[in-house]
Coordinates of C-alpha atoms and ligand atoms in Angstrom, one line a residue:
M95 CA 81.9 78.0 128.7
W96 CA 83.4 75.2 126.5
E97 CA 80.9 72.6 127.7
C98 CA 78.1 75.0 126.8
G99 CA 79.5 75.5 123.2
C100 CA 79.9 71.8 122.9
F101 CA 76.2 71.3 123.8
L102 CA 75.1 73.9 121.2
V103 CA 77.1 72.3 118.4
L104 CA 75.6 68.9 119.4
W105 CA 72.1 70.3 119.4
S106 CA 72.4 71.8 116.0
E107 CA 74.0 68.6 114.6
L108 CA 71.1 66.6 116.1
S109 CA 68.4 68.9 114.7
V110 CA 69.9 68.6 111.2
V111 CA 69.9 64.8 111.4
W112 CA 66.5 64.2 113.0
H113 CA 64.4 67.0 111.4
P114 CA 61.5 65.1 109.8
W115 CA 61.8 66.6 106.2
N116 CA 65.6 66.3 106.3
V117 CA 65.3 62.6 107.1
K118 CA 63.0 62.1 104.1
I119 CA 65.1 63.8 101.5
R120 CA 68.6 62.7 102.7
K121 CA 70.1 59.4 101.8
R122 CA 70.7 56.8 104.5
R123 CA 74.5 57.0 104.0
L124 CA 74.5 60.7 104.6
I125 CA 72.7 60.2 107.9
D126 CA 75.1 57.6 109.0
N127 CA 78.0 60.0 108.3
K128 CA 76.2 62.7 110.4
M129 CA 75.7 60.2 113.2
K130 CA 79.4 59.5 113.2
V131 CA 80.1 63.2 113.6
V132 CA 77.7 63.4 116.5
Q133 CA 79.3 60.4 118.2
L134 CA 82.7 61.9 117.7
L135 CA 81.5 65.2 119.2
I136 CA 80.0 63.4 122.2
L137 CA 83.2 61.5 122.7
S138 CA 85.4 64.6 122.5
C139 CA 83.1 66.4 125.0
L140 CA 83.5 63.5 127.4
V141 CA 87.3 63.5 126.9
W142 CA 87.3 67.3 127.5
E143 CA 85.3 66.8 130.7
G144 CA 87.7 64.2 131.9
K145 CA 90.6 66.6 131.4
T146 CA 89.1 69.6 133.1
K147 CA 87.6 68.2 136.2
V148 CA 88.7 65.7 138.7
Q149 CA 85.8 63.3 138.6
F150 CA 85.0 60.4 140.9
P151 CA 81.8 58.6 141.6
E152 CA 79.3 60.5 143.7
Q153 CA 78.9 57.6 146.1
E154 CA 82.5 58.1 147.2
K155 CA 81.5 61.2 149.0
R156 CA 79.4 59.1 151.4
P157 CA 81.3 57.6 154.4
D158 CA 78.9 54.6 154.4
Y159 CA 80.1 53.7 150.9
W160 CA 83.6 53.2 152.3
R161 CA 82.4 51.6 155.5
D162 CA 80.2 49.1 153.6
F163 CA 83.0 48.4 151.2
A164 CA 85.5 47.7 154.0
Q165 CA 82.9 45.5 155.9
R166 CA 82.5 43.4 152.7
S167 CA 86.3 43.0 152.5
L168 CA 86.4 42.1 156.2
K169 CA 83.7 39.5 155.7
D170 CA 85.8 38.0 152.9
A171 CA 88.9 38.1 155.0
L172 CA 87.2 36.3 157.9
K173 CA 86.2 33.5 155.5
L174 CA 89.9 32.8 155.0
Q175 CA 89.9 31.0 158.3
E176 CA 88.6 28.0 156.5
L177 CA 91.9 27.3 154.8
N178 CA 92.0 25.3 151.5
K179 CA 94.1 22.3 152.4
N180 CA 93.2 20.2 149.5
I181 CA 95.9 18.5 147.4
A182 CA 96.6 20.7 144.4
K183 CA 95.9 18.5 141.3
N184 CA 97.0 21.4 139.0
I185 CA 99.6 24.1 139.5
I186 CA 99.8 27.3 137.3
L187 CA 102.6 29.7 137.8
F188 CA 102.2 33.1 136.1
L189 CA 105.5 34.9 135.9
G190 CA 105.4 38.6 134.9
D191 CA 109.0 39.2 133.9
G192 CA 110.0 42.5 135.5
M193 CA 106.5 43.0 136.9
G194 CA 107.4 45.0 140.1
V195 CA 104.7 46.4 142.4
P196 CA 104.7 49.8 140.6
T197 CA 104.1 48.0 137.4
V198 CA 101.2 46.1 138.9
T199 CA 99.6 49.3 140.1
A200 CA 100.1 51.2 136.8
A201 CA 98.8 48.2 134.8
R202 CA 95.7 48.1 137.1
I203 CA 95.0 51.8 136.3
L204 CA 95.6 51.2 132.6
K205 CA 93.3 48.3 132.6
G206 CA 90.5 50.4 134.2
Q207 CA 91.2 53.3 131.8
L208 CA 91.0 51.0 128.8
S209 CA 87.4 50.2 129.9
G210 CA 86.4 53.8 130.6
Q211 CA 87.0 53.9 134.3
N212 CA 89.3 56.2 136.4
G213 CA 91.4 53.1 136.9
E214 CA 92.6 53.4 140.5
E215 CA 89.6 51.5 141.8
T216 CA 89.8 48.8 139.2
Q217 CA 90.7 45.3 140.3
L218 CA 93.1 43.3 138.3
E219 CA 92.4 39.5 138.3
M220 CA 95.6 39.0 140.4
D221 CA 94.2 41.6 142.9
K222 CA 91.4 39.2 143.6
F223 CA 93.7 36.5 144.8
P224 CA 93.2 36.0 148.6
H225 CA 96.8 35.6 149.6
V226 CA 99.8 37.9 149.0
A227 CA 103.5 37.7 150.1
L228 CA 106.6 39.5 149.2
S229 CA 109.5 37.8 147.5
K230 CA 113.1 38.7 148.0
T231 CA 114.7 38.5 144.6
Y232 CA 118.5 38.9 145.0
N233 CA 120.7 36.3 143.3
T234 CA 123.5 34.6 145.2
N235 CA 126.0 37.0 143.6
A236 CA 123.8 40.0 142.9
Q237 CA 121.8 42.5 145.0
V238 CA 119.8 43.4 141.9
P239 CA 119.1 40.2 140.1
D240 CA 118.7 39.0 136.5
S241 CA 116.0 36.7 135.1
A242 CA 118.1 33.6 134.9
G243 CA 119.3 33.4 138.5
T244 CA 115.7 34.3 139.7
A245 CA 114.1 31.7 137.4
T246 CA 116.4 29.0 139.0
A247 CA 115.1 30.2 142.4
F248 CA 111.3 30.2 141.7
L249 CA 111.4 27.0 139.5
C250 CA 114.1 24.9 141.0
G251 CA 113.9 26.1 144.6
V252 CA 117.5 26.9 144.8
K253 CA 119.1 30.5 144.7
A254 CA 121.7 30.8 142.0
N255 CA 124.1 33.1 140.3
E256 CA 123.0 35.6 137.8
G257 CA 123.1 34.5 134.1
T258 CA 122.8 30.8 135.0
V259 CA 119.8 28.5 134.6
G260 CA 119.1 25.2 136.3
V261 CA 122.5 25.0 138.1
S262 CA 123.3 25.8 141.7
A263 CA 125.5 28.8 142.8
A264 CA 128.5 26.5 142.6
A265 CA 128.4 26.9 138.9
V266 CA 130.1 30.0 137.4
R267 CA 128.6 31.9 134.5
S268 CA 130.0 31.0 131.1
Q269 CA 132.3 28.3 132.5
C270 CA 131.2 25.1 131.0
N271 CA 133.3 23.0 133.3
T272 CA 131.3 24.1 136.3
T273 CA 128.1 22.6 135.0
Q274 CA 128.5 19.0 135.8
G275 CA 127.5 18.0 139.2
N276 CA 125.8 21.3 139.9
E277 CA 122.5 20.7 138.0
V278 CA 119.3 21.3 139.9
T279 CA 115.9 20.2 138.7
S280 CA 112.7 22.2 138.5
I281 CA 109.1 21.8 139.6
L282 CA 108.2 21.1 135.9
K283 CA 110.3 17.9 136.2
W284 CA 109.0 17.0 139.6
A285 CA 105.5 17.3 138.1
K286 CA 106.3 15.2 135.0
D287 CA 107.9 12.5 137.2
A288 CA 104.7 12.4 139.2
G289 CA 102.7 11.7 136.0
K290 CA 101.3 15.1 135.5
S291 CA 101.2 16.8 132.1
V292 CA 103.5 19.8 131.9
G293 CA 103.6 23.0 129.8
I294 CA 105.4 26.2 129.1
V295 CA 103.8 29.2 127.5
T296 CA 105.8 32.5 127.0
T297 CA 105.8 35.7 125.0
T298 CA 109.6 35.5 124.7
R299 CA 111.5 32.8 122.8
V300 CA 110.9 29.4 124.5
N301 CA 114.7 29.1 125.2
H302 CA 114.8 32.5 127.0
A303 CA 115.9 32.9 130.7
T304 CA 112.6 32.3 132.5
P305 CA 111.3 29.2 130.7
S306 CA 114.8 27.6 130.3
A307 CA 115.3 27.2 134.0
A308 CA 112.3 24.8 133.8
Y309 CA 114.2 22.3 131.7
A310 CA 117.8 23.3 131.1
H311 CA 121.0 23.2 133.1
C312 CA 123.1 25.9 131.5
V313 CA 125.9 28.1 132.9
D314 CA 125.0 30.8 130.4
R315 CA 121.5 32.1 129.6
D316 CA 122.7 33.4 126.2
W317 CA 123.6 30.0 124.9
Y318 CA 120.3 29.9 122.9
S319 CA 121.6 27.7 120.1
D320 CA 125.1 26.1 119.6
A321 CA 125.9 29.1 117.4
D322 CA 125.8 31.3 120.5
M323 CA 128.3 29.1 122.4
P324 CA 132.1 29.4 122.5
N325 CA 133.9 26.5 120.8
E326 CA 135.6 25.5 124.1
A327 CA 132.2 25.0 125.7
L328 CA 130.9 22.9 122.9
Q329 CA 134.1 20.8 122.9
S330 CA 133.7 20.3 126.7
G331 CA 130.3 18.8 126.0
C332 CA 128.0 21.7 127.1
K333 CA 124.7 21.8 125.3
D334 CA 122.8 24.8 124.1
I335 CA 119.4 25.6 125.6
A336 CA 117.2 24.9 122.5
R337 CA 118.6 21.4 122.4
Q338 CA 118.0 20.8 126.1
L339 CA 114.4 21.9 125.6
F340 CA 113.9 18.7 123.6
E341 CA 116.3 16.3 125.2
N342 CA 116.3 16.8 129.0
I343 CA 112.6 16.1 129.9
P344 CA 111.0 13.5 127.8
D345 CA 108.3 15.5 125.9
I346 CA 107.0 18.5 127.6
N347 CA 103.4 18.3 126.6
V348 CA 102.9 22.0 125.6
I349 CA 105.6 24.4 124.5
M350 CA 104.5 27.8 123.1
G351 CA 106.3 31.0 122.4
G352 CA 108.9 32.2 120.0
G353 CA 112.4 31.0 119.1
R354 CA 112.3 29.2 115.7
R355 CA 115.7 30.6 114.8
S356 CA 117.4 28.5 117.4
M357 CA 115.7 25.3 116.2
Y358 CA 116.8 25.0 112.5
P359 CA 120.2 24.6 110.8
K360 CA 121.9 27.8 109.7
N361 CA 120.9 29.2 106.3
T362 CA 117.4 27.7 106.7
P363 CA 115.0 30.5 105.7
D364 CA 112.3 31.2 108.2
V365 CA 108.8 29.9 107.4
E366 CA 107.2 33.3 108.0
Y367 CA 109.9 35.6 106.8
P368 CA 111.7 33.7 104.1
G369 CA 113.1 36.9 102.5
D370 CA 114.6 38.2 105.8
K371 CA 118.0 36.6 106.0
K372 CA 118.4 37.7 109.6
Q373 CA 115.7 35.3 110.6
N374 CA 117.5 32.2 109.2
G375 CA 118.1 29.2 111.4
T376 CA 121.3 29.5 113.3
R377 CA 122.3 25.9 114.3
K378 CA 125.8 24.8 113.5
D379 CA 125.2 21.1 114.3
G380 CA 122.8 21.0 111.3
R381 CA 120.0 19.6 113.3
N382 CA 116.3 20.4 112.7
L383 CA 114.9 20.2 116.3
V384 CA 111.4 20.9 115.1
G385 CA 111.5 18.1 112.6
E386 CA 112.9 15.7 115.1
W387 CA 110.2 16.6 117.6
I388 CA 107.5 16.1 115.0
D389 CA 108.9 12.6 114.2
R390 CA 109.0 11.7 117.8
V391 CA 105.4 12.7 118.7
K392 CA 103.3 12.4 115.5
E393 CA 102.1 8.9 116.6
K394 CA 101.3 10.4 120.0
R395 CA 98.8 13.0 118.9
G396 CA 101.5 15.6 118.6
F397 CA 101.2 18.8 116.5
Y398 CA 103.5 21.6 115.5
V399 CA 102.1 25.0 114.6
W400 CA 103.7 28.4 113.7
N401 CA 100.7 30.7 113.3
K402 CA 97.5 31.6 115.1
K403 CA 95.1 30.0 112.5
D404 CA 96.7 26.6 112.8
L405 CA 96.8 26.9 116.6
L406 CA 93.1 27.8 116.9
S407 CA 92.0 25.2 114.4
L408 CA 93.3 22.4 116.7
N409 CA 90.8 20.5 118.8
P410 CA 92.5 20.4 122.2
N411 CA 90.7 17.1 122.9
N412 CA 92.7 15.4 120.2
V413 CA 96.1 16.9 121.1
D414 CA 98.5 15.5 123.7
Y415 CA 101.7 17.3 122.5
L416 CA 101.8 20.8 121.1
L417 CA 104.8 22.8 119.9
G418 CA 103.9 26.3 118.9
L419 CA 106.7 28.6 117.7
F420 CA 105.2 31.8 116.4
E421 CA 108.2 34.0 115.8
P422 CA 111.9 33.5 114.9
A423 CA 112.9 35.0 118.3
D424 CA 110.6 36.7 120.9
L425 CA 106.9 37.4 120.0
N426 CA 105.9 40.9 119.2
Y427 CA 104.6 43.3 121.8
E428 CA 100.9 42.9 122.4
L429 CA 100.3 46.5 121.1
E430 CA 102.1 45.6 117.9
R431 CA 100.9 42.0 117.5
N432 CA 99.7 40.9 114.1
T433 CA 96.3 39.7 115.3
E434 CA 95.8 37.6 112.2
N435 CA 99.0 35.6 112.4
D436 CA 100.0 35.6 116.0
P437 CA 98.0 34.4 119.1
S438 CA 97.8 36.5 122.2
L439 CA 99.1 35.2 125.5
T440 CA 95.5 34.6 126.5
E441 CA 94.8 32.6 123.4
M442 CA 97.9 30.5 124.0
V443 CA 97.0 29.9 127.7
D444 CA 93.5 28.9 126.7
V445 CA 94.7 26.2 124.4
A446 CA 97.4 25.0 126.7
I447 CA 95.1 24.5 129.7
K448 CA 92.5 22.7 127.5
I449 CA 95.2 20.3 126.4
L450 CA 96.9 19.8 129.8
K451 CA 93.7 19.4 131.9
K452 CA 92.8 16.1 130.1
N453 CA 95.3 14.3 132.3
E454 CA 93.5 13.0 135.3
R455 CA 96.6 13.3 137.4
G456 CA 96.6 17.0 136.7
F457 CA 99.2 19.4 135.3
F458 CA 101.9 22.0 135.9
L459 CA 101.9 25.1 133.6
L460 CA 104.4 27.9 133.5
V461 CA 103.0 31.0 131.9
E462 CA 105.4 33.9 131.3
G463 CA 104.4 37.5 130.4
G464 CA 108.0 37.9 129.3
R465 CA 108.0 41.2 127.5
I466 CA 106.9 43.4 130.4
D467 CA 110.6 43.4 131.1
H468 CA 111.6 44.3 127.5
G469 CA 109.2 47.3 127.4
H470 CA 110.8 48.6 130.6
H471 CA 114.4 48.0 129.4
E472 CA 113.5 50.2 126.3
G473 CA 112.0 52.8 128.6
K474 CA 108.7 52.2 126.7
A475 CA 106.3 52.1 129.7
K476 CA 103.2 51.9 127.4
Q477 CA 104.5 48.7 125.8
A478 CA 105.4 47.2 129.2
L479 CA 102.0 48.0 130.8
H480 CA 100.0 46.6 127.9
E481 CA 102.0 43.4 128.3
A482 CA 101.1 43.3 132.0
V483 CA 97.4 43.9 131.2
E484 CA 97.5 41.1 128.7
M485 CA 99.0 38.7 131.2
D486 CA 96.2 39.7 133.6
R487 CA 93.6 38.7 130.9
A488 CA 95.4 35.4 130.6
I489 CA 95.0 34.9 134.4
T490 CA 91.3 35.6 134.1
R491 CA 91.1 33.0 131.3
A492 CA 92.9 30.4 133.4
G493 CA 90.6 31.1 136.3
L494 CA 87.6 30.3 134.1
L495 CA 89.1 27.0 133.0
T496 CA 90.2 25.7 136.4
S497 CA 88.8 25.6 139.9
E498 CA 90.3 27.0 143.2
Y499 CA 89.2 23.6 144.7
D500 CA 92.0 21.7 143.0
T501 CA 94.2 24.2 141.2
L502 CA 96.9 26.3 142.9
T503 CA 97.5 29.5 140.9
V504 CA 100.5 31.7 141.8
V505 CA 101.3 35.0 140.2
T506 CA 104.6 36.6 140.7
A507 CA 107.6 38.4 139.1
D508 CA 111.2 37.6 138.9
H509 CA 112.4 41.1 139.7
S510 CA 111.3 44.7 139.5
H511 CA 112.5 47.7 137.4
V512 CA 113.5 51.3 138.1
F513 CA 110.1 52.3 136.9
S514 CA 108.0 54.7 139.0
F515 CA 104.9 56.9 138.7
G516 CA 103.9 59.8 140.8
G517 CA 103.7 63.6 140.8
Y518 CA 100.4 64.2 142.7
T519 CA 98.4 63.3 139.6
P520 CA 94.6 63.8 140.1
R521 CA 92.2 60.8 140.2
G522 CA 91.6 59.4 136.7
N523 CA 94.7 61.1 135.2
S524 CA 95.8 59.1 132.1
I525 CA 98.5 56.8 133.4
F526 CA 100.6 58.0 130.5
G527 CA 99.8 61.7 131.3
L528 CA 101.5 64.6 132.9
A529 CA 101.7 65.6 136.5
P530 CA 99.4 68.5 137.2
T531 CA 102.2 71.0 138.0
L532 CA 105.3 72.2 136.3
S533 CA 108.7 71.6 137.8
D534 CA 109.4 74.4 140.3
V535 CA 113.0 74.3 139.1
D536 CA 113.0 74.3 135.3
Q537 CA 109.4 75.3 134.9
K538 CA 108.7 72.5 132.5
P539 CA 106.0 69.8 132.7
F540 CA 106.8 66.2 133.5
T541 CA 105.1 62.8 133.0
A542 CA 103.8 60.9 135.9
I543 CA 105.8 57.8 134.7
L544 CA 109.6 58.2 135.0
Y545 CA 112.6 55.8 135.1
G546 CA 115.6 56.0 137.4
N547 CA 117.8 55.2 134.5
G548 CA 117.5 54.2 130.8
P549 CA 117.3 55.4 127.2
G550 CA 114.7 58.2 128.0
F551 CA 117.4 60.5 129.3
K552 CA 117.4 63.4 126.9
L553 CA 118.8 66.9 126.8
V554 CA 117.7 69.5 124.4
N555 CA 120.1 72.4 124.1
G556 CA 121.7 71.3 127.2
A557 CA 118.5 71.2 129.3
R558 CA 115.8 68.7 130.1
E559 CA 113.4 68.2 127.2
N560 CA 110.0 69.9 127.4
V561 CA 107.7 66.9 127.2
S562 CA 104.8 69.1 126.0
T563 CA 106.6 69.4 122.7
V564 CA 106.5 65.7 122.0
D565 CA 103.8 63.0 121.9
Y566 CA 104.3 61.3 125.3
Q567 CA 101.1 59.2 124.8
Q568 CA 102.5 57.2 121.8
N569 CA 103.2 53.5 122.0
N570 CA 107.0 53.9 121.8
Y571 CA 107.5 57.0 123.8
Q572 CA 110.5 56.6 126.1
A573 CA 109.8 58.1 129.5
Q574 CA 112.5 60.4 130.9
S575 CA 115.2 59.0 133.2
A576 CA 117.7 60.5 135.6
V577 CA 120.7 58.7 134.2
P578 CA 121.4 57.8 130.5
L579 CA 121.7 54.1 129.8
R580 CA 121.0 52.3 126.5
M581 CA 119.0 49.7 128.5
E582 CA 117.1 50.6 131.6
T583 CA 118.0 48.3 134.5
H584 CA 116.1 46.0 136.8
G585 CA 115.1 47.2 140.3
G586 CA 116.2 45.6 143.6
E587 CA 113.1 45.8 145.7
D588 CA 110.8 42.9 146.6
V589 CA 108.1 41.8 144.3
A590 CA 104.6 40.5 145.2
I591 CA 103.4 36.8 145.1
F592 CA 99.7 36.5 144.7
S593 CA 98.2 33.0 145.2
K594 CA 94.9 31.2 145.3
G595 CA 93.9 27.5 145.6
P596 CA 95.2 24.7 147.7
M597 CA 97.8 25.7 150.3
A598 CA 98.0 29.2 148.8
H599 CA 98.1 30.5 152.4
L600 CA 101.6 29.2 152.8
L601 CA 102.7 31.9 150.5
H602 CA 102.5 34.6 153.2
G603 CA 104.9 37.1 154.8
V604 CA 108.2 38.1 153.4
Q605 CA 109.9 35.1 151.8
E606 CA 113.0 34.3 149.8
Q607 CA 112.1 33.7 146.2
H608 CA 113.3 30.1 146.1
Y609 CA 110.6 29.2 148.7
I610 CA 107.9 29.4 146.0
P611 CA 108.4 26.1 144.2
H612 CA 108.7 24.3 147.6
V613 CA 105.2 25.5 148.4
M614 CA 103.8 24.5 145.0
A615 CA 105.3 21.1 145.3
Y616 CA 104.1 20.6 148.8
A617 CA 100.6 21.6 147.8
A618 CA 100.6 19.1 144.9
C619 CA 102.3 16.3 146.8
I620 CA 105.2 16.2 144.4
G621 CA 108.9 16.8 144.9
Q622 CA 110.8 16.3 148.2
N623 CA 108.2 16.9 150.9
K624 CA 105.3 14.4 150.7
D625 CA 105.0 13.4 154.4
H626 CA 101.6 15.0 154.7
C627 CA 100.2 13.1 151.7
R628 CA 98.1 10.1 151.9
T629 CA 100.1 7.0 151.0
N630 CA 97.3 4.4 150.4
S631 CA 95.9 6.0 147.2
G632 CA 96.8 8.6 144.8
S633 CA 93.5 10.4 144.8
S634 CA 93.0 13.5 146.8
S635 CA 90.4 14.0 149.5
Y636 CA 89.3 17.1 151.2
F637 CA 88.5 15.4 154.4
S638 CA 91.8 13.6 154.8
H639 CA 93.4 17.0 155.4
I640 CA 91.0 18.3 157.9
S641 CA 92.2 18.1 161.5
P642 CA 89.8 16.6 164.2
A643 CA 89.6 20.1 165.8
L644 CA 88.1 21.4 162.6
L645 CA 86.0 18.4 162.0
F646 CA 83.8 18.8 165.1
P647 CA 82.5 22.3 164.2
L648 CA 81.9 21.1 160.7
L649 CA 79.8 18.2 162.0
V650 CA 77.8 20.6 164.2
K651 CA 77.2 22.9 161.3
W652 CA 76.1 20.0 159.2
L653 CA 73.7 18.8 161.9
L654 CA 72.2 22.3 162.3
C655 CA 71.6 22.9 158.6
Ligands
NAG719 C1 137.5 25.4 133.8 O1 137.6 26.2 132.7 C2 138.2 27.4 132.9 C3 138.2 28.2 131.5 O2 136.8 28.4 131.1 C4 139.6 27.2 133.3 O3 140.2 28.5 133.6 C5 139.6 26.4 134.6 O4 140.9 26.1 135.0 C6 138.8 25.2 134.4 N1 138.7 24.4 135.7 C7 138.9 23.1 135.8 C8 138.7 22.6 137.2 O5 139.1 22.4 134.9
NAG720 C1 120.2 32.9 105.0 O1 119.9 31.8 104.2 C2 120.0 32.0 102.8 C3 119.4 30.8 102.0 O2 120.1 29.6 102.5 C4 121.5 32.4 102.4 O3 121.6 32.7 101.1 C5 121.9 33.6 103.2 O4 123.3 33.9 103.0 C6 121.7 33.4 104.7 N1 121.9 34.6 105.4 C7 122.4 34.7 106.6 C8 122.6 36.1 107.2 O5 122.7 33.7 107.3
NAG721 C1 106.9 73.7 126.8 O1 106.1 73.5 125.6 C2 104.8 74.0 125.6 C3 104.1 73.6 124.3 O2 104.9 73.9 123.2 C4 104.9 75.5 125.8 O3 103.6 76.0 125.8 C5 105.6 75.9 127.0 O4 105.8 77.2 127.1 C6 107.0 75.2 127.1 N1 107.6 75.4 128.3 C7 108.9 75.8 128.5 C8 109.4 76.1 129.9 O5 109.6 76.0 127.5
ZN722 ZN1 115.4 42.1 132.1

């Protein structure tokens, strides 16, 4: 019925617009307005259709569609017998903070729905990677881990205690005197020592847990600047994380993210928000870390930027060092980003790779989608999932700028969240939508997305809130949770590791998280295990890594072709 009505309204609208004498007498502007109304009507008809019927492509009814699909996948899988054993000149690690498997699936559906598809059938860029493994994420002292201990695992190759970065499990959180002697180095340092260019790009502050394990040795992830440290720790010689960013590894080539507040002396107004006193610099030691950095690299084609315009006006061919600090603390959520002033993760990754890839010895780049985690902690699934989709876009961009022939790309997460979606939703259901039935206990609707715990727990007159009375599609809606907590917690299950490029096949099976950098280093012939690398020259060669058993069939193939 409704569809019929919709068609009639459309028809009458069209006849008004396109009737010959009407066109002659009406002004152009009026017609444009009419056309907008028509477009809107068509759109609302389509939306209505999507809501009333479960629709899926007609071809999916044919068994042959699925059989051909599977046969193509099988053919691709069979090709994997020719393993890529090249030396990885470049390594890119994409870390989705808090990007558990349910988040990956939901982000995939969201990405598809953003481009008008049902979503379930969509492929994320990371879905296209040929190799997948599971990563066991626990910290040495925690079943459900935090981002600091896990970052130490996937960057330094050593499992560690929660809350600590770049130190072994012999170090105790917040106890300065347990730092010395327990430092462990990261793959970023191994890469730098091997002459590669290195970079860090994140949507959090650059001295946040994940990136800091790449360069700092700190018993407390919260020691962002010296103002965040106890006096006792300062007196015992422990250093804040911001300071270590500039002092530990001589000149990381690319550093991008947020965190200006930790870099300037206290009472220094922020460059972007001078009127907002909360954004003042915080340092007690009076140092201007940005100024010191600029002085150190300005003769070496080094540039500091704090906004998108300045970032995009740089010519990467003329830049060897880049410090980009776009907010006083973390960057804004992608959904709330000021698209004039602040770059997206994809834009940052684009510039970073163009700068780093100039080094003929290659590069190591850590990219963190750091605020997937924050969205989940706030119970704001829409923010979290848009962050994950943006990281996937950045993965696509990185793929266009590099080659699987010489670049190992790994996508993984530090840990999961107690985020879930379910409820027997029909195909194409909005990922932020309702399950199709009411609860058979309280007779109220429920959203497909729910959290095990978190700030979304809500009682109205002593009972579960009726979600149909609120806008559960809005950006900051907090999905319901079973247990009230101000901050939703991490989840303890394994996360995925997606990989492509040289030696990617070594990331297979169920592995401990600290295995990851050992594989990346092995692939790149850096770090502790280089026995398989050619010693007579630094250059990589495909054929030097092919066994005689493989060489013979290759020779036959070559002769036949
Ligand atoms: C280390 O510092 C803690 C206080 O933070 C103290 O209780 C402990 O005795 C110290 N240990 C050593 C070996 O000095
Ligand atoms: C921020 O800096 C301004 C200017 O130096 C100063 O007047 C103000 O008290 C500072 N506010 C805070 C909260 O540090
Ligand atoms: C929930 O809210 C919707 C929309 O206001 C209403 O139609 C429905 O009756 C409510 N359900 C219950 C059980 O209160
Ligand atoms: Zn977290």
